[in-house]
Amino acid sequence: MRGLTHRAVDAAAGLPAGTTSAYHRTRSALLTALVRRLVELDQAELRAAGERVGELRSAAELADAVAALVAARLSGEGRRRSLARYACTVESVRDPELREILVPRENPGREAVRRFLAAQGVEDPEGRTLALLACVDGLVLDRVVRGGGVSAEEVEGLVVAALRPAGAVGR
């Protein structure tokens, strides 16, 4: 986060010195603009994922969709965005405005998961959807930090856990 400066943004974008500060006067304004852009890109990615998968018909389809999202967030531009997102998330602990921007939003990907879990008779499909997606996010954070990918078995385990009846821990 210390590297996020007006001068660094100007240099990375190939802009004349001072251009960024003309649009975002303070570092806080620059950081807020960055977070808004990250959320915009994430939402577009999740909308596209939701439209691609459509109506999920099986746990295997859900696991495949989650695995594809994880792979996208761990490589290339997706990995760079994940790193930036996590750095901004830590920064949001001290900044309520950033925290509000980073609050998870509705999108077709999240809605497809919720509809699938509801169709499977899962108790509290909204809560289970949020828990499943938080676990997926945790796996991505772990692999961004430690390296490596997420195995199909790990994703399948999360899906199985999301489908497990309430109170059926360890079964």
Short mmCIF file of C-alpha atoms in Angstrom, two decimals:
data_model
loop_
_atom_site.label_atom_id
_atom_site.label_comp_id
_atom_site.label_asym_id
_atom_site.label_seq_id
_atom_site.Cartn_x
_atom_site.Cartn_y
_atom_site.Cartn_z
CA MET A 1 0.00 0.00 0.00
CA ARG A 2 2.94 2.34 0.57
CA GLY A 3 3.66 2.16 -3.16
CA LEU A 4 0.26 3.63 -4.05
CA THR A 5 1.15 7.24 -4.73
CA HIS A 6 0.03 9.79 -7.29
CA ARG A 7 3.53 9.79 -8.77
CA ALA A 8 3.59 5.97 -9.05
CA VAL A 9 0.18 5.89 -10.75
CA ASP A 10 1.25 8.59 -13.22
CA ALA A 11 4.42 6.65 -14.04
CA ALA A 12 2.65 3.29 -14.41
CA ALA A 13 0.00 4.81 -16.68
CA GLY A 14 2.55 6.74 -18.73
CA LEU A 15 0.91 10.05 -17.78
CA PRO A 16 2.58 13.41 -17.19
CA ALA A 17 3.48 14.05 -13.55
CA GLY A 18 0.55 15.56 -11.65
CA THR A 19 -2.20 14.08 -13.82
CA THR A 20 -3.50 11.67 -11.21
CA SER A 21 -3.54 14.31 -8.48
CA ALA A 22 -5.69 16.52 -10.72
CA TYR A 23 -8.42 13.84 -10.54
CA HIS A 24 -7.81 12.47 -7.04
CA ARG A 25 -6.41 15.23 -4.83
CA THR A 26 -5.56 13.14 -1.78
CA ARG A 27 -4.13 9.70 -1.19
CA SER A 28 -7.45 8.76 0.42
CA ALA A 29 -9.30 9.78 -2.76
CA LEU A 30 -6.82 7.78 -4.84
CA LEU A 31 -7.31 4.71 -2.63
CA THR A 32 -11.09 5.07 -2.78
CA ALA A 33 -10.96 5.25 -6.59
CA LEU A 34 -8.78 2.13 -6.65
CA VAL A 35 -11.21 0.20 -4.45
CA ARG A 36 -14.19 1.30 -6.55
CA ARG A 37 -12.41 0.09 -9.69
CA LEU A 38 -11.50 -3.26 -8.10
CA VAL A 39 -15.12 -3.82 -7.08
CA GLU A 40 -16.30 -2.84 -10.57
CA LEU A 41 -13.93 -5.38 -12.17
CA ASP A 42 -14.86 -8.09 -9.66
CA GLN A 43 -18.57 -7.53 -10.22
CA ALA A 44 -18.10 -7.77 -13.99
CA GLU A 45 -16.17 -11.02 -13.52
CA LEU A 46 -18.88 -12.46 -11.25
CA ARG A 47 -21.69 -11.34 -13.60
CA ALA A 48 -19.96 -13.09 -16.49
CA ALA A 49 -19.42 -16.23 -14.40
CA GLY A 50 -23.07 -16.29 -13.35
CA GLU A 51 -24.25 -15.85 -16.93
CA ARG A 52 -21.88 -18.61 -18.11
CA VAL A 53 -23.08 -21.18 -15.60
CA GLY A 54 -26.74 -20.26 -15.77
CA GLU A 55 -28.84 -22.62 -13.69
CA LEU A 56 -26.64 -25.03 -11.76
CA ARG A 57 -28.00 -28.59 -11.85
CA SER A 58 -25.53 -30.54 -9.73
CA ALA A 59 -22.89 -30.25 -7.04
CA ALA A 60 -20.31 -31.12 -9.69
CA GLU A 61 -21.38 -28.13 -11.82
CA LEU A 62 -21.14 -25.86 -8.79
CA ALA A 63 -17.68 -27.22 -7.94
CA ASP A 64 -16.55 -26.71 -11.55
CA ALA A 65 -17.81 -23.11 -11.56
CA VAL A 66 -16.10 -22.35 -8.25
CA ALA A 67 -12.87 -23.99 -9.43
CA ALA A 68 -12.91 -21.83 -12.59
CA LEU A 69 -13.37 -18.66 -10.53
CA VAL A 70 -10.55 -19.66 -8.17
CA ALA A 71 -8.21 -20.41 -11.07
CA ALA A 72 -8.99 -17.02 -12.62
CA ARG A 73 -8.24 -15.25 -9.33
CA LEU A 74 -4.92 -17.03 -8.89
CA SER A 75 -3.34 -16.36 -12.26
CA GLY A 76 -2.32 -13.40 -14.41
CA GLU A 77 -4.41 -10.27 -14.04
CA GLY A 78 -6.74 -12.06 -11.63
CA ARG A 79 -3.85 -12.70 -9.23
CA ARG A 80 -2.75 -9.06 -9.39
CA ARG A 81 -6.31 -7.96 -8.67
CA SER A 82 -6.57 -10.45 -5.80
CA LEU A 83 -3.39 -9.06 -4.25
CA ALA A 84 -4.71 -5.51 -4.56
CA ARG A 85 -8.13 -6.51 -3.19
CA TYR A 86 -6.63 -8.14 -0.09
CA ALA A 87 -4.32 -5.18 0.56
CA CYS A 88 -7.32 -2.84 0.29
CA THR A 89 -9.38 -5.10 2.54
CA VAL A 90 -6.74 -4.84 5.26
CA GLU A 91 -6.64 -1.06 4.74
CA SER A 92 -10.45 -0.92 5.08
CA VAL A 93 -10.18 -2.01 8.73
CA ARG A 94 -9.29 1.61 9.48
CA ASP A 95 -11.45 3.24 6.82
CA PRO A 96 -15.25 2.81 7.01
CA GLU A 97 -15.75 4.28 3.52
CA LEU A 98 -13.51 1.61 1.97
CA ARG A 99 -15.15 -1.08 4.06
CA GLU A 100 -18.59 -0.05 2.75
CA ILE A 101 -17.39 -0.16 -0.86
CA LEU A 102 -15.91 -3.63 -0.33
CA VAL A 103 -19.11 -5.13 1.14
CA PRO A 104 -20.11 -8.13 -1.02
CA ARG A 105 -22.70 -7.23 -3.64
CA GLU A 106 -25.46 -9.14 -5.32
CA ASN A 107 -24.45 -10.59 -8.67
CA PRO A 108 -25.58 -13.44 -10.95
CA GLY A 109 -22.78 -15.73 -9.71
CA ARG A 110 -23.82 -15.40 -6.08
CA GLU A 111 -27.49 -15.70 -7.02
CA ALA A 112 -26.83 -18.92 -9.00
CA VAL A 113 -25.18 -20.47 -5.92
CA ARG A 114 -28.05 -19.36 -3.66
CA ARG A 115 -30.69 -20.75 -6.06
CA PHE A 116 -28.84 -24.07 -6.33
CA LEU A 117 -28.52 -24.46 -2.56
CA ALA A 118 -32.20 -23.55 -2.09
CA ALA A 119 -33.22 -26.10 -4.75
CA GLN A 120 -31.24 -28.73 -2.84
CA GLY A 121 -33.28 -27.98 0.29
CA VAL A 122 -30.37 -26.48 2.20
CA GLU A 123 -31.46 -24.70 5.36
CA ASP A 124 -30.65 -20.97 5.16
CA PRO A 125 -29.40 -20.90 1.55
CA GLU A 126 -28.40 -17.24 1.88
CA GLY A 127 -26.21 -17.91 4.90
CA ARG A 128 -24.72 -21.02 3.33
CA THR A 129 -23.98 -19.11 0.13
CA LEU A 130 -22.13 -16.42 2.07
CA ALA A 131 -20.24 -19.06 4.09
CA LEU A 132 -19.25 -21.00 0.96
CA LEU A 133 -18.05 -17.88 -0.84
CA ALA A 134 -16.13 -16.72 2.26
CA CYS A 135 -14.38 -20.11 2.38
CA VAL A 136 -13.54 -19.85 -1.32
CA ASP A 137 -12.16 -16.36 -0.71
CA GLY A 138 -10.08 -17.75 2.15
CA LEU A 139 -8.59 -20.42 -0.11
CA VAL A 140 -7.70 -17.79 -2.69
CA LEU A 141 -6.06 -15.60 -0.02
CA ASP A 142 -4.11 -18.59 1.31
CA ARG A 143 -2.77 -19.47 -2.15
CA VAL A 144 -2.00 -15.87 -3.08
CA VAL A 145 0.16 -15.72 0.06
CA ARG A 146 1.67 -19.22 0.01
CA GLY A 147 1.57 -19.94 -3.72
CA GLY A 148 0.13 -22.90 -5.54
CA GLY A 149 -3.33 -23.68 -6.74
CA VAL A 150 -6.53 -25.00 -5.23
CA SER A 151 -7.26 -28.64 -5.93
CA ALA A 152 -10.56 -29.97 -7.22
CA GLU A 153 -10.85 -31.97 -3.99
CA GLU A 154 -10.63 -28.82 -1.87
CA VAL A 155 -13.38 -27.14 -3.88
CA GLU A 156 -15.52 -30.27 -3.82
CA GLY A 157 -15.09 -30.45 -0.04
CA LEU A 158 -16.43 -26.91 0.32
CA VAL A 159 -19.42 -27.70 -1.88
CA VAL A 160 -20.17 -30.90 0.07
CA ALA A 161 -19.97 -28.92 3.32
CA ALA A 162 -22.38 -26.30 1.96
CA LEU A 163 -24.86 -29.04 1.06
CA ARG A 164 -24.57 -30.87 4.38
CA PRO A 165 -27.65 -30.62 6.61
CA ALA A 166 -27.36 -28.23 9.55
CA GLY A 167 -25.90 -29.93 12.59
CA ALA A 168 -24.34 -32.72 10.52
CA VAL A 169 -20.76 -31.72 11.24
CA GLY A 170 -18.31 -34.57 10.64
CA ARG A 171 -20.84 -36.82 8.94
#
